mmCIF file of C-alpha atoms and ligand atoms in Angstrom:
data_model
loop_
_atom_site.group_PDB
_atom_site.id
_atom_site.type_symbol
_atom_site.label_atom_id
_atom_site.label_comp_id
_atom_site.label_asym_id
_atom_site.label_seq_id
_atom_site.Cartn_x
_atom_site.Cartn_y
_atom_site.Cartn_z
ATOM 1 C CA UNK A 1 -145.664 81.938 3.188
ATOM 2 C CA UNK A 2 -142.253 81.942 2.928
ATOM 3 C CA UNK A 3 -140.379 85.630 3.675
ATOM 4 C CA UNK A 4 -137.949 86.489 1.454
ATOM 5 C CA UNK A 5 -134.926 88.104 3.179
ATOM 6 C CA UNK A 6 -132.286 90.335 1.940
ATOM 7 C CA UNK A 7 -129.693 91.264 3.599
ATOM 8 C CA UNK A 8 -127.728 94.214 2.451
ATOM 9 C CA UNK A 9 -123.950 94.944 3.838
ATOM 10 C CA UNK A 10 -123.166 98.118 3.493
ATOM 11 C CA UNK A 11 -119.103 98.557 3.997
ATOM 12 C CA UNK A 12 -116.611 98.004 1.932
ATOM 13 C CA UNK A 13 -114.436 96.511 4.762
ATOM 14 C CA UNK A 14 -113.024 93.369 4.335
ATOM 15 C CA UNK A 15 -113.265 91.755 7.400
ATOM 16 C CA UNK A 16 -116.919 94.404 8.487
ATOM 17 C CA UNK A 17 -118.448 93.507 11.585
ATOM 18 C CA UNK A 18 -121.977 94.834 10.010
ATOM 19 C CA UNK A 19 -121.200 91.853 7.769
ATOM 20 C CA UNK A 20 -121.244 89.446 9.817
ATOM 21 C CA UNK A 21 -124.036 90.428 12.033
ATOM 22 C CA UNK A 22 -126.450 90.293 8.638
ATOM 23 C CA UNK A 23 -124.591 86.410 8.854
ATOM 24 C CA UNK A 24 -125.674 85.969 12.071
ATOM 25 C CA UNK A 25 -129.415 88.007 11.745
ATOM 26 C CA UNK A 26 -129.873 85.731 8.737
ATOM 27 C CA UNK A 27 -128.843 82.327 10.058
ATOM 28 C CA UNK A 28 -131.786 82.648 13.071
ATOM 29 C CA UNK A 29 -133.820 83.755 9.916
ATOM 30 C CA UNK A 30 -133.468 80.048 8.563
ATOM 31 C CA UNK A 31 -135.124 77.780 11.532
ATOM 32 C CA UNK A 32 -138.176 79.647 11.869
ATOM 33 C CA UNK A 33 -139.169 79.087 7.654
ATOM 34 C CA UNK A 34 -137.932 82.245 6.177
ATOM 35 C CA UNK A 35 -135.436 81.718 2.849
ATOM 36 C CA UNK A 36 -132.125 84.144 2.772
ATOM 37 C CA UNK A 37 -129.671 85.403 0.916
ATOM 38 C CA UNK A 38 -127.205 88.111 0.901
ATOM 39 C CA UNK A 39 -125.954 91.464 -1.001
ATOM 40 C CA UNK A 40 -122.747 92.368 -0.135
ATOM 41 C CA UNK A 41 -121.697 95.625 -1.852
ATOM 42 C CA UNK A 42 -118.312 95.068 -0.999
ATOM 43 C CA UNK A 43 -118.060 92.698 -3.050
ATOM 44 C CA UNK A 44 -121.075 93.417 -5.172
ATOM 45 C CA UNK A 45 -118.765 96.662 -7.200
ATOM 46 C CA UNK A 46 -122.355 98.721 -7.907
ATOM 47 C CA UNK A 47 -121.620 101.189 -10.473
ATOM 48 C CA UNK A 48 -122.535 105.036 -8.686
ATOM 49 C CA UNK A 49 -125.917 105.469 -9.079
ATOM 50 C CA UNK A 50 -126.523 108.395 -12.357
ATOM 51 C CA UNK A 51 -130.711 108.743 -13.785
ATOM 52 C CA UNK A 52 -130.415 107.632 -17.151
ATOM 53 C CA UNK A 53 -127.026 107.043 -16.627
ATOM 54 C CA UNK A 54 -127.709 103.399 -19.523
ATOM 55 C CA UNK A 55 -126.766 101.025 -16.081
ATOM 56 C CA UNK A 56 -129.343 98.979 -16.581
ATOM 57 C CA UNK A 57 -126.590 96.369 -19.350
ATOM 58 C CA UNK A 58 -124.587 96.281 -16.271
ATOM 59 C CA UNK A 59 -124.212 92.546 -14.612
ATOM 60 C CA UNK A 60 -123.403 94.121 -10.910
ATOM 61 C CA UNK A 61 -126.608 96.465 -11.634
ATOM 62 C CA UNK A 62 -128.802 93.649 -12.449
ATOM 63 C CA UNK A 63 -127.874 91.547 -9.160
ATOM 64 C CA UNK A 64 -128.747 94.146 -7.029
ATOM 65 C CA UNK A 65 -132.345 93.835 -8.720
ATOM 66 C CA UNK A 66 -133.036 90.865 -9.044
ATOM 67 C CA UNK A 67 -132.606 90.209 -5.119
ATOM 68 C CA UNK A 68 -134.688 93.726 -4.521
ATOM 69 C CA UNK A 69 -137.014 92.226 -6.439
ATOM 70 C CA UNK A 70 -136.729 88.761 -4.843
ATOM 71 C CA UNK A 71 -136.940 89.851 -1.933
ATOM 72 C CA UNK A 72 -139.826 90.843 0.630
ATOM 73 C CA UNK A 73 -138.257 92.031 3.553
ATOM 74 C CA UNK A 74 -135.211 93.583 3.920
ATOM 75 C CA UNK A 75 -131.410 93.827 6.981
ATOM 76 C CA UNK A 76 -129.485 96.639 6.148
ATOM 77 C CA UNK A 77 -125.738 97.200 7.713
ATOM 78 C CA UNK A 78 -123.787 99.964 7.595
ATOM 79 C CA UNK A 79 -120.537 101.396 9.120
ATOM 80 C CA UNK A 80 -121.239 104.270 11.214
ATOM 81 C CA UNK A 81 -119.689 107.490 8.875
ATOM 82 C CA UNK A 82 -119.449 110.654 10.613
ATOM 83 C CA UNK A 83 -122.431 110.186 11.803
ATOM 84 C CA UNK A 84 -124.073 109.077 8.181
ATOM 85 C CA UNK A 85 -124.946 106.110 6.468
ATOM 86 C CA UNK A 86 -121.942 104.008 4.026
ATOM 87 C CA UNK A 87 -121.756 105.493 1.248
ATOM 88 C CA UNK A 88 -122.138 102.550 -0.177
ATOM 89 C CA UNK A 89 -125.411 102.137 1.036
ATOM 90 C CA UNK A 90 -127.198 104.816 -0.140
ATOM 91 C CA UNK A 91 -126.133 104.542 -2.999
ATOM 92 C CA UNK A 92 -127.078 100.532 -2.913
ATOM 93 C CA UNK A 93 -131.041 102.725 -2.139
ATOM 94 C CA UNK A 94 -130.873 104.895 -4.750
ATOM 95 C CA UNK A 95 -131.646 102.838 -7.193
ATOM 96 C CA UNK A 96 -134.628 101.784 -6.019
ATOM 97 C CA UNK A 97 -138.156 103.319 -4.976
ATOM 98 C CA UNK A 98 -141.668 101.368 -5.422
ATOM 99 C CA UNK A 99 -139.420 97.832 -5.159
ATOM 100 C CA UNK A 100 -139.637 99.181 -0.831
ATOM 101 C CA UNK A 101 -143.564 99.699 -0.571
ATOM 102 C CA UNK A 102 -145.028 97.109 1.510
ATOM 103 C CA UNK A 103 -141.540 95.428 2.614
ATOM 104 C CA UNK A 104 -140.626 95.130 6.168
ATOM 105 C CA UNK A 105 -137.032 96.643 6.965
ATOM 106 C CA UNK A 106 -134.723 95.747 9.844
ATOM 107 C CA UNK A 107 -131.086 98.059 10.820
ATOM 108 C CA UNK A 108 -127.870 97.112 11.849
ATOM 109 C CA UNK A 109 -124.562 99.696 12.659
ATOM 110 C CA UNK A 110 -121.537 99.593 13.370
ATOM 111 C CA UNK A 111 -120.870 101.653 15.559
ATOM 112 C CA UNK A 112 -117.967 103.040 18.420
ATOM 113 C CA UNK A 113 -121.289 104.812 19.308
ATOM 114 C CA UNK A 114 -125.268 104.594 19.573
ATOM 115 C CA UNK A 115 -125.937 104.666 15.684
ATOM 116 C CA UNK A 116 -128.577 106.587 15.997
ATOM 117 C CA UNK A 117 -128.692 109.328 13.524
ATOM 118 C CA UNK A 118 -126.761 105.974 10.939
ATOM 119 C CA UNK A 119 -130.619 104.436 11.473
ATOM 120 C CA UNK A 120 -132.607 107.350 11.394
ATOM 121 C CA UNK A 121 -131.001 108.099 8.112
ATOM 122 C CA UNK A 122 -131.999 104.546 6.519
ATOM 123 C CA UNK A 123 -135.614 104.521 8.217
ATOM 124 C CA UNK A 124 -135.988 108.149 6.400
ATOM 125 C CA UNK A 125 -134.767 106.682 3.143
ATOM 126 C CA UNK A 126 -136.655 104.069 3.227
ATOM 127 C CA UNK A 127 -139.755 105.576 4.751
ATOM 128 C CA UNK A 128 -139.985 107.525 1.580
ATOM 129 C CA UNK A 129 -140.189 104.811 -1.078
ATOM 130 C CA UNK A 130 -143.255 103.220 1.619
ATOM 131 C CA UNK A 131 -141.393 100.278 3.754
ATOM 132 C CA UNK A 132 -141.860 99.737 6.616
ATOM 133 C CA UNK A 133 -139.762 99.280 9.707
ATOM 134 C CA UNK A 134 -139.181 97.727 12.504
ATOM 135 C CA UNK A 135 -139.023 100.033 15.551
ATOM 136 C CA UNK A 136 -135.871 99.442 16.905
ATOM 137 C CA UNK A 137 -132.544 99.126 15.541
ATOM 138 C CA UNK A 138 -128.726 97.209 16.666
ATOM 139 C CA UNK A 139 -126.234 98.802 16.829
ATOM 140 C CA UNK A 140 -122.177 97.280 18.479
ATOM 141 C CA UNK A 141 -119.232 97.692 18.683
ATOM 142 C CA UNK A 142 -117.292 95.590 16.835
ATOM 143 C CA UNK A 143 -114.235 95.514 18.321
ATOM 144 C CA UNK A 144 -115.622 94.868 21.728
ATOM 145 C CA UNK A 145 -118.432 92.514 20.373
ATOM 146 C CA UNK A 146 -116.742 90.633 18.063
ATOM 147 C CA UNK A 147 -114.257 88.193 18.474
ATOM 148 C CA UNK A 148 -112.741 85.822 16.133
ATOM 149 C CA UNK A 149 -115.360 83.239 17.456
ATOM 150 C CA UNK A 150 -118.468 85.802 16.644
ATOM 151 C CA UNK A 151 -120.339 87.630 19.149
ATOM 152 C CA UNK A 152 -118.725 87.422 22.821
ATOM 153 C CA UNK A 153 -121.417 90.255 23.917
ATOM 154 C CA UNK A 154 -124.744 87.987 24.996
ATOM 155 C CA UNK A 155 -126.553 91.256 25.113
ATOM 156 C CA UNK A 156 -125.938 91.612 21.081
ATOM 157 C CA UNK A 157 -126.286 87.775 20.318
ATOM 158 C CA UNK A 158 -129.710 88.432 21.643
ATOM 159 C CA UNK A 159 -130.439 91.725 20.126
ATOM 160 C CA UNK A 160 -129.271 90.178 16.864
ATOM 161 C CA UNK A 161 -132.163 87.092 17.385
ATOM 162 C CA UNK A 162 -135.059 89.172 18.682
ATOM 163 C CA UNK A 163 -134.759 91.272 15.530
ATOM 164 C CA UNK A 164 -134.266 88.906 12.848
ATOM 165 C CA UNK A 165 -137.616 86.875 15.034
ATOM 166 C CA UNK A 166 -138.959 90.264 14.392
ATOM 167 C CA UNK A 167 -138.230 90.465 10.993
ATOM 168 C CA UNK A 168 -139.727 86.920 10.085
ATOM 169 C CA UNK A 169 -143.382 88.153 12.035
ATOM 170 C CA UNK A 170 -143.877 91.664 11.233
ATOM 171 C CA UNK A 171 -142.268 91.039 7.595
ATOM 172 C CA UNK A 172 -144.849 87.799 6.606
ATOM 173 C CA UNK A 173 -148.009 89.877 8.269
ATOM 174 C CA UNK A 174 -147.506 93.452 6.070
ATOM 175 C CA UNK A 175 -146.771 91.402 3.040
ATOM 176 C CA UNK A 176 -149.272 89.242 3.399
ATOM 177 C CA UNK A 177 -151.594 92.242 4.265
ATOM 178 C CA UNK A 178 -149.763 93.809 1.197
ATOM 179 C CA UNK A 179 -150.887 91.084 -0.825
ATOM 180 C CA UNK A 180 -154.439 90.855 0.202
ATOM 181 C CA UNK A 181 -154.825 94.911 -0.353
ATOM 182 C CA UNK A 182 -153.169 95.077 -4.352
ATOM 183 C CA UNK A 183 -155.622 92.074 -5.120
ATOM 184 C CA UNK A 184 -158.668 93.659 -3.742
ATOM 185 C CA UNK A 185 -160.308 96.536 -4.880
ATOM 186 C CA UNK A 186 -159.983 99.015 -1.493
ATOM 187 C CA UNK A 187 -159.181 102.647 -3.198
ATOM 188 C CA UNK A 188 -158.649 104.220 0.514
ATOM 189 C CA UNK A 189 -155.113 102.628 0.820
ATOM 190 C CA UNK A 190 -151.374 104.013 -0.121
ATOM 191 C CA UNK A 191 -151.341 100.534 -1.898
ATOM 192 C CA UNK A 192 -153.839 101.125 -4.296
ATOM 193 C CA UNK A 193 -151.034 102.868 -6.288
ATOM 194 C CA UNK A 194 -148.952 100.555 -7.199
ATOM 195 C CA UNK A 195 -151.569 98.447 -8.595
ATOM 196 C CA UNK A 196 -151.227 97.525 -12.446
HETATM 197 C C1 FMN B 1 -114.383 107.173 7.630
HETATM 198 C C2 FMN B 1 -114.929 107.127 8.443
HETATM 199 C C3 FMN B 1 -115.579 107.471 9.782
HETATM 200 C C4 FMN B 1 -116.131 107.315 10.452
HETATM 201 N N1 FMN B 1 -117.327 107.651 11.052
HETATM 202 C C5 FMN B 1 -117.588 107.062 12.643
HETATM 203 C C6 FMN B 1 -118.361 108.193 13.566
HETATM 204 O O1 FMN B 1 -119.111 109.621 13.350
HETATM 205 N N2 FMN B 1 -118.652 107.411 14.639
HETATM 206 C C7 FMN B 1 -118.617 106.346 15.377
HETATM 207 O O2 FMN B 1 -118.914 105.510 15.999
HETATM 208 N N3 FMN B 1 -117.708 105.789 14.186
HETATM 209 C C8 FMN B 1 -116.953 105.826 13.061
HETATM 210 N N4 FMN B 1 -115.990 104.885 12.340
HETATM 211 C C9 FMN B 1 -115.754 104.093 12.339
HETATM 212 C C10 FMN B 1 -116.563 102.930 11.512
HETATM 213 O O3 FMN B 1 -118.186 102.865 12.343
HETATM 214 C C11 FMN B 1 -116.351 101.663 12.592
HETATM 215 O O4 FMN B 1 -115.286 100.625 12.655
HETATM 216 C C12 FMN B 1 -117.220 100.398 11.884
HETATM 217 O O5 FMN B 1 -116.551 99.397 12.957
HETATM 218 C C13 FMN B 1 -116.668 100.384 10.575
HETATM 219 O O6 FMN B 1 -118.417 99.524 10.327
HETATM 220 P P1 FMN B 1 -117.125 98.039 9.957
HETATM 221 O O7 FMN B 1 -116.668 96.726 10.275
HETATM 222 O O8 FMN B 1 -118.436 97.427 9.075
HETATM 223 O O9 FMN B 1 -116.446 97.730 8.124
HETATM 224 C C14 FMN B 1 -115.709 105.925 11.210
HETATM 225 C C15 FMN B 1 -114.795 105.393 10.098
HETATM 226 C C16 FMN B 1 -114.490 105.674 8.707
HETATM 227 C C17 FMN B 1 -113.785 104.969 8.261
#
């Protein structure tokens, strides 16, 4: 099975370090057999989520939904804004629920600190949607860890490759088991509620 990975960049800043890190994770995933796409929320201009707000005809909403449905696994990147994920990323997550079930998520955070509270928030939202999270995330200080040509911190470069490898490996395992559980008639699995 080819794993399809969607990167979602939650920074509205041109030249975002989070967007650069996602690019590296996706680049490292392709030789491992993954297909990749990037959803850059800075370019997408997703409207503020409104339940029942008649947004289904909106082109940006349609594109986000299509890519989310396409993906088997995700890598989310957020800047650290007041110890929280960005509003843009939370707004993207608010559009989705059952589409995240049985899919593995990896987390990146651009922070001057460690970004732990930010990644915990992403993890909480994903868990609430029955998505699976890698047990660690990768944070970086953009000005110290990157230069014009890319990552200058070799430890960060290695951690991004590790996240990419683990996302492909564990994303494939969870996805395959999820699909098997959808097909089977085992009642005592969380997947039972997703059967049509
Ligand atoms: C409104 C705002 C709040 C921020 N709050 C924090 C913060 O609480 N902790 C921190 O380490 N950095 C904070 N920063 C700095 C950003 O996290 C940092 O510049 C990051 O690299 C931006 O990510 P990006 O390069 O992907 O856009 C804040 C920046 C802004 C604009």
